[in-house]
Coordinates of C-alpha atoms and ligand atoms in Angstrom, one line a residue:
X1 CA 49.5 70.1 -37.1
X2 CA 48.6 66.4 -36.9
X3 CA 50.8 66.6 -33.4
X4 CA 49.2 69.1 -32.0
X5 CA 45.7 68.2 -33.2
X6 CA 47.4 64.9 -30.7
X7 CA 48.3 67.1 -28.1
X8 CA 45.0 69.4 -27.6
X9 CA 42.9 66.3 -27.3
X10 CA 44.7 64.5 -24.9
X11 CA 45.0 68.0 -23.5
X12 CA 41.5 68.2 -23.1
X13 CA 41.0 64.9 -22.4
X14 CA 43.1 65.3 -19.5
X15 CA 41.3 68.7 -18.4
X16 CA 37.9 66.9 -18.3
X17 CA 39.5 64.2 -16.4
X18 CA 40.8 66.2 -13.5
X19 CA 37.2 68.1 -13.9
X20 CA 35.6 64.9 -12.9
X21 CA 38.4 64.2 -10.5
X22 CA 37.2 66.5 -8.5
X23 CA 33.6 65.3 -8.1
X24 CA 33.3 63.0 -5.0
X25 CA 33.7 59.4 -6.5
X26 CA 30.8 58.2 -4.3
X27 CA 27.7 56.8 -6.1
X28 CA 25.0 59.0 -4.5
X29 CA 22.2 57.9 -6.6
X30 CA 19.5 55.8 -3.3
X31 CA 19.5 51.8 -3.6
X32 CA 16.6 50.8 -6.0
X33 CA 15.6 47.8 -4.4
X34 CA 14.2 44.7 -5.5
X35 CA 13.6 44.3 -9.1
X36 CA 9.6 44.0 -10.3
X37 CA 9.6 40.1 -9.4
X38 CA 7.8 39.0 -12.8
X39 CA 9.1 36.5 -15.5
X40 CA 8.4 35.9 -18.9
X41 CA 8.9 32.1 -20.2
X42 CA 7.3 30.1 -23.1
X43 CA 6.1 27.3 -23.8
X44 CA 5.4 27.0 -27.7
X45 CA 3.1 29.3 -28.6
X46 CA 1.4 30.2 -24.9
X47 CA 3.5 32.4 -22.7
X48 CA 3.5 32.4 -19.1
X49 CA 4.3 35.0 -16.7
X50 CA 5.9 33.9 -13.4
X51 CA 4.4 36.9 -10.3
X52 CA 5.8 36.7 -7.3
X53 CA 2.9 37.6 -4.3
X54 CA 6.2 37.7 -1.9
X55 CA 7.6 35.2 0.5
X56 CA 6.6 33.9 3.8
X57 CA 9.4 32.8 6.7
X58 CA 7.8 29.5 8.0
X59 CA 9.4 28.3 11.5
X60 CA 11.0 25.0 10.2
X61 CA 10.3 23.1 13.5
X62 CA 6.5 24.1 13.0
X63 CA 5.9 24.0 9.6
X64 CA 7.6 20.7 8.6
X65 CA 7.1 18.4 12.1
X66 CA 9.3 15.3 10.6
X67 CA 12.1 17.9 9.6
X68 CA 15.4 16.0 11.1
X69 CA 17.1 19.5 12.5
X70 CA 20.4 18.4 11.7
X71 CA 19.6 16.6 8.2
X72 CA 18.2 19.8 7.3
X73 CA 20.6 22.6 8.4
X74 CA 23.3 20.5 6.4
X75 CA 20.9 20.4 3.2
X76 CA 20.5 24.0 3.6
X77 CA 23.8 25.2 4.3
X78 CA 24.3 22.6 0.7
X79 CA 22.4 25.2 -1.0
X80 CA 23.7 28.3 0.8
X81 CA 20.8 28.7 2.6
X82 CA 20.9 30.5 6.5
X83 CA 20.1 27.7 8.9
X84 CA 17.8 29.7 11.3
X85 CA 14.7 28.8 12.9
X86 CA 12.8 30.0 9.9
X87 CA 13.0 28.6 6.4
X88 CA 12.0 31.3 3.3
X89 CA 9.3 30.3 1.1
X90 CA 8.3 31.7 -2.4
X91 CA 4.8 32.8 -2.9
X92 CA 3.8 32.4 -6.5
X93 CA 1.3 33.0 -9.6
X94 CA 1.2 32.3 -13.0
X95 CA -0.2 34.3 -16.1
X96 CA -1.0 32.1 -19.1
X97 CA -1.5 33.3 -22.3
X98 CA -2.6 31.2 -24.5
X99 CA -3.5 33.7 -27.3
X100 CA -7.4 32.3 -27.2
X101 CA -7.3 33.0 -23.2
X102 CA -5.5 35.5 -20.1
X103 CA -5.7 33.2 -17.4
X104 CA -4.6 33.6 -13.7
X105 CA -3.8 30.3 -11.6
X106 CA -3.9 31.0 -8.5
X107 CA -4.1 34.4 -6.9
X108 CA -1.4 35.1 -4.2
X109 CA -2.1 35.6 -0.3
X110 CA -5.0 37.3 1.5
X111 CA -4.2 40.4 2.9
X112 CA -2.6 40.7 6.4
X113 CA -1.0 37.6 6.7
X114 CA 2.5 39.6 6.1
X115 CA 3.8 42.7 5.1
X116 CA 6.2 40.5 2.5
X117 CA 3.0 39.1 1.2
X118 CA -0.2 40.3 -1.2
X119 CA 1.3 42.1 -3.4
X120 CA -0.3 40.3 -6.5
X121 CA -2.8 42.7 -7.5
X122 CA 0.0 45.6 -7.0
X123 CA 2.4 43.0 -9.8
X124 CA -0.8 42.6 -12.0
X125 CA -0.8 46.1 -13.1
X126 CA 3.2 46.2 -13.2
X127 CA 3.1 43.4 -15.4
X128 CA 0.7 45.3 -17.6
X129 CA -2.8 43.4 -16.5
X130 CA -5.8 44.9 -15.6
X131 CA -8.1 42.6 -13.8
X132 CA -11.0 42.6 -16.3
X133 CA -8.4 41.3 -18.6
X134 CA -8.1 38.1 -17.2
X135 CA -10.8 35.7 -18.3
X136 CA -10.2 32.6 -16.8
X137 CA -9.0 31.9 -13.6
X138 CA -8.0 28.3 -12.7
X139 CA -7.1 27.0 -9.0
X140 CA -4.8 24.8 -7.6
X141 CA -6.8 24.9 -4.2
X142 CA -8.3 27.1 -1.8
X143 CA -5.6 27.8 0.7
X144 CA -5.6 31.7 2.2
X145 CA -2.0 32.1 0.2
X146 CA -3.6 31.2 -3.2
X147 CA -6.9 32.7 -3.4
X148 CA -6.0 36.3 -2.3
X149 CA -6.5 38.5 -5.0
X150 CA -9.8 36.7 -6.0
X151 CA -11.9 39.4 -3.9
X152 CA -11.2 43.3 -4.2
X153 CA -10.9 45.3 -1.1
X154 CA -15.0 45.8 -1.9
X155 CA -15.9 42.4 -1.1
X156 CA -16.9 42.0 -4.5
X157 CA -14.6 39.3 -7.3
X158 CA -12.0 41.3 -8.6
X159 CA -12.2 39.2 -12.3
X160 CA -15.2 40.3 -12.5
X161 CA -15.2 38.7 -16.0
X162 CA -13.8 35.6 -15.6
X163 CA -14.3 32.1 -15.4
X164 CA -13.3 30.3 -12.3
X165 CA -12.4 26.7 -12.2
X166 CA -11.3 24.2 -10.0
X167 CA -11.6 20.7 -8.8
X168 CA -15.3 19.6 -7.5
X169 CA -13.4 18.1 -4.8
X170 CA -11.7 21.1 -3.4
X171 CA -14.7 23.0 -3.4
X172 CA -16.7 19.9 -1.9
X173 CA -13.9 19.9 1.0
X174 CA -14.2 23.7 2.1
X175 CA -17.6 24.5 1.3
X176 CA -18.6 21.2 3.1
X177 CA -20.1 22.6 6.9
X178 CA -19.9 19.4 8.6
X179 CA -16.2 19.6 7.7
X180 CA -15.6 23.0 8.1
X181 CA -17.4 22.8 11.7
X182 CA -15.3 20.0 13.2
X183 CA -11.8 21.3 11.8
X184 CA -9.8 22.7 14.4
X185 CA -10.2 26.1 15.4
X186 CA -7.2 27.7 14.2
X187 CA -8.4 26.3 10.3
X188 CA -11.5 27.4 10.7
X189 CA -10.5 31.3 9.3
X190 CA -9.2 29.2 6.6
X191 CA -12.5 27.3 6.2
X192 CA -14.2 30.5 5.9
X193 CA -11.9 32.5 3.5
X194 CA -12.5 29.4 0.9
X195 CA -15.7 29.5 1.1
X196 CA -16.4 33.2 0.8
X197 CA -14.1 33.5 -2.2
X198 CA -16.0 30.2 -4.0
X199 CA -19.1 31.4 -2.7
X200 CA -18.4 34.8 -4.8
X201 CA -17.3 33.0 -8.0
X202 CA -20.3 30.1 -7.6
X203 CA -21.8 31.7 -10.7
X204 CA -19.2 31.6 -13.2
X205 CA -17.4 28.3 -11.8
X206 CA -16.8 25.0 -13.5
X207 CA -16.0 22.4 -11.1
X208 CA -13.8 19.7 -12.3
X209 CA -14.5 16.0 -12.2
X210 CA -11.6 14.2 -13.6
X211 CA -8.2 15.1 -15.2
X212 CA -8.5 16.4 -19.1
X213 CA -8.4 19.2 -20.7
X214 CA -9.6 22.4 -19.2
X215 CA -9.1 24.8 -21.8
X216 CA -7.4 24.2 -25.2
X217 CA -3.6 23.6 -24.3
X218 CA -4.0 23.2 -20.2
X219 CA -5.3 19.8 -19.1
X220 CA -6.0 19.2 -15.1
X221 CA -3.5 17.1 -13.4
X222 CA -5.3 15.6 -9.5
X223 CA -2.3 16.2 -7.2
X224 CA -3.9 15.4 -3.6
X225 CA -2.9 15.2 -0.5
X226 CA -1.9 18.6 -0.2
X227 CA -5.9 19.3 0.2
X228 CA -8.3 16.9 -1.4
X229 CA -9.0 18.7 -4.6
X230 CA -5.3 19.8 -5.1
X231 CA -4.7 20.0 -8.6
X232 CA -2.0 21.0 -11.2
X233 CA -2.4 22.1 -14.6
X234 CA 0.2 20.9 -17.6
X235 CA 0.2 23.1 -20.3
X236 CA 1.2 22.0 -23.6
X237 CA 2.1 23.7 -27.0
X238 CA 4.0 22.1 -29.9
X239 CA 6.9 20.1 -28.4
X240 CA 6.7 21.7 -25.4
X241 CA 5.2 21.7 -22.0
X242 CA 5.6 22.6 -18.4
X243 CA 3.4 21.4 -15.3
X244 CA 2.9 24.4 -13.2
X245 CA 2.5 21.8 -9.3
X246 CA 0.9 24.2 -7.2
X247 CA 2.3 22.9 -3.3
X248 CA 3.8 19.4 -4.4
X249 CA 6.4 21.6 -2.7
X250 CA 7.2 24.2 -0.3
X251 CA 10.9 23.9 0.6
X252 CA 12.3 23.9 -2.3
X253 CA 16.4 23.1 -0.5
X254 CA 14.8 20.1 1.8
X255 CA 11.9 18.1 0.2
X256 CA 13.5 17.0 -3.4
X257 CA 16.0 15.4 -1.1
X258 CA 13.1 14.4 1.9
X259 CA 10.0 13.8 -0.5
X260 CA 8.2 11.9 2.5
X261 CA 8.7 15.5 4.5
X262 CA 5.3 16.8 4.3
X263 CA 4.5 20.7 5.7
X264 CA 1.9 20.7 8.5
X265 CA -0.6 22.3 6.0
X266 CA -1.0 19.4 4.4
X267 CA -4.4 17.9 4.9
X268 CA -3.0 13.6 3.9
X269 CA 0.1 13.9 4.9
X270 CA 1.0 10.0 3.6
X271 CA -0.6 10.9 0.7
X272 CA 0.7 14.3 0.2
X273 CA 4.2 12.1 0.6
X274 CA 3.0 9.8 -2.4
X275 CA 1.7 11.9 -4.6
X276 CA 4.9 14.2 -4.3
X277 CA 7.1 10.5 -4.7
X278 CA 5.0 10.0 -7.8
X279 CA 5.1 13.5 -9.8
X280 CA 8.6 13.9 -9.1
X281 CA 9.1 10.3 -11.1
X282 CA 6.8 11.4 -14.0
X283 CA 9.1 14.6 -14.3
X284 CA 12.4 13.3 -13.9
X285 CA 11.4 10.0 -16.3
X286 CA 9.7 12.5 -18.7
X287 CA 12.1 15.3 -18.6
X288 CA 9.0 17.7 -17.9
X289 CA 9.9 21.4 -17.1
X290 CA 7.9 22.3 -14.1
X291 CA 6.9 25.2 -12.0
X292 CA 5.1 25.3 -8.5
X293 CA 3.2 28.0 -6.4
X294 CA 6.4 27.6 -3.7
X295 CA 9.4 26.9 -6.0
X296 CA 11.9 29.9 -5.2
X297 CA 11.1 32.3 -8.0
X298 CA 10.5 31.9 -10.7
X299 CA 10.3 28.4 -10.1
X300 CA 10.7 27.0 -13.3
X301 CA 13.3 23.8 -13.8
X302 CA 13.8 20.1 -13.9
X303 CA 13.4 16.9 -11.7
X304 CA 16.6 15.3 -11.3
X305 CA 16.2 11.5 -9.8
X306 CA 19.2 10.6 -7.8
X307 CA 19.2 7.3 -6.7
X308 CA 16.5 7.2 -4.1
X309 CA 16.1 11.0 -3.9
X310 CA 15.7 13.6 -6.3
X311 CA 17.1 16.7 -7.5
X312 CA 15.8 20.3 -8.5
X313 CA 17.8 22.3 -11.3
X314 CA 16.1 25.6 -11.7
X315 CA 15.8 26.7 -15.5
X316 CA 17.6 29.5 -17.1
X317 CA 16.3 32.7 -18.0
X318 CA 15.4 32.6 -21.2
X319 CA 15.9 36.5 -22.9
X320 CA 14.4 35.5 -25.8
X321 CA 11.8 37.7 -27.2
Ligands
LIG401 ZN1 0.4 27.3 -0.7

């Protein structure tokens, strides 16, 4: 009985095999793409969501004018990187929440710079967020690939209840005329982007005057070069903390190893240079986790020093909940 109790299952067992046998084995289900490019991390008690806005493809010659060709294909074929004209480069935002606060740094890229760019607002929502959720937004600096999102497609700001904040010397820079008239005319679209997005938040911004505390658990790091009021923010809960850099870098395979190679959007270059030299000592000697607006996503990981150069070990996913 037992036997052929044996023998009808792996009877049927064999039927439903040669049923499916005869089903094309060919996966017809359509390629689902990209995953939703957002990532959960925490840091104590505050979580912070990594959104990618998308990537930009900046001609290496252009964009990084010291870049030694050959130095540089070698360092990116060292991180299996292609060695074409154009180098790939992450366009990021962060979420904190800090459980008192839902605050936005930065804001991705304005629209029509890129079809692979802008898509912020659409990540918002995926990530659960609705604009009038976020309360606080705080700035790195007004570049047109960080303060995107800050305007709707009405003109009008699109955290309409938030607080914006960010260095008094950043918004001294672009809202300054005399400067804004004498920059070259390819920046001046950039001069005026800045200062209609500031000009929109003038109401509900703080401006900041020294490095501190900003809210409770973020303090204001002064990063310039990058612009003049180029700032980071190092959030800190319990034991643990991460500086989110904003643009200390852009190419994430060439500049730990070439901190003195600046991008062309740099507005100091030297100093840009130094202050990149000097944060990358204070998180390799520290062993503080950071994250940056360029980092390739989700940018979180470690400052290595190596000798006279440095090293970037991206952070594992952490899954837990
Ligand atoms: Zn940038």
């Amino acid at each position: 009985m037992l036997t052929n109790r044996r023998n009808f299952l792996a009877t049927s067992s064999a039927a439903v095999l040669a049923a499916n046998l005869s089903i094309p084995a060919r996966a017809t289900a359509p390629f689902a793409g990209a995953v939703i490019p957002v990532y959960r991390h925490r840091v104590g008690d505050i979580e912070i969501t990594a959104i990618a806005d998308g990537y930009l493809d900046l001609d290496r010659q252009a964009f990084f004018p010291q870049v030694d060709r050959g130095d540089s294909d070698r360092l990116l074929e060292a991180n299996f990187q292609p060695t074409g004209k154009a180098i790939r480069v992450s366009v990021n935002a962060f979420l904190v929440n800090t459980g008192e606060r839902l605050i936005l740094i930065d804001s991705g890229t304005i629209p029509g710079f890129a079809p692979s760019l802008a898509k912020l607002p659409a990540r918002l929502q995926a990530a659960g967020v609705s604009p009038d959720q976020i309360d606080t937004v705080l700035m790195t600096h007004l570049h047109p690939d960080h303060i995107g999102a800050l305007l709707g497609p009405d003109g009008k700001p699109r955290f309409a209840k938030a607080e914006f904040i960010l260095a008094d010397a950043e918004w001294k820079f672009w809202s300054d005329e005399g400067i804004a008239s004498r920059a070259p005319k390819d920046f001046q679209p950039m001069f005026a982007a800045a200062q209609s997005a500031g000009r929109s938040y003038e109401k509900v911004a703080r401006y900041l005057t020294k490095n501190g505390e900003v809210v409770k658990g973020i303090e204001s790091v002064g990063l310039p070069g990058h612009t003049p009021g180029h700032t980071g923010y190092l959030i800190s809960s319990g034991k643990d903390s991460l500086l989110i850099w904003g643009d200390v870098v852009h190419a994430t395979a060439l500049q730990f190893t070439h901190p003195e190679w600046s991008i062309a959007f740099d507005t100091d270059q030297s100093q840009a240079a130094s202050t990149r030299r000097a944060i990358f000592d204070r998180a390799a000697a520290d062993r503080l986790p950071v994250a940056g607006m360029h980092l390739d996503f989700p940018s979180f990981g470690h400052v290595i020093r190596e000798g006279a150069d440095y090293r970037f070990t991206p952070a594992i996913w952490r899954l837990d909940e």
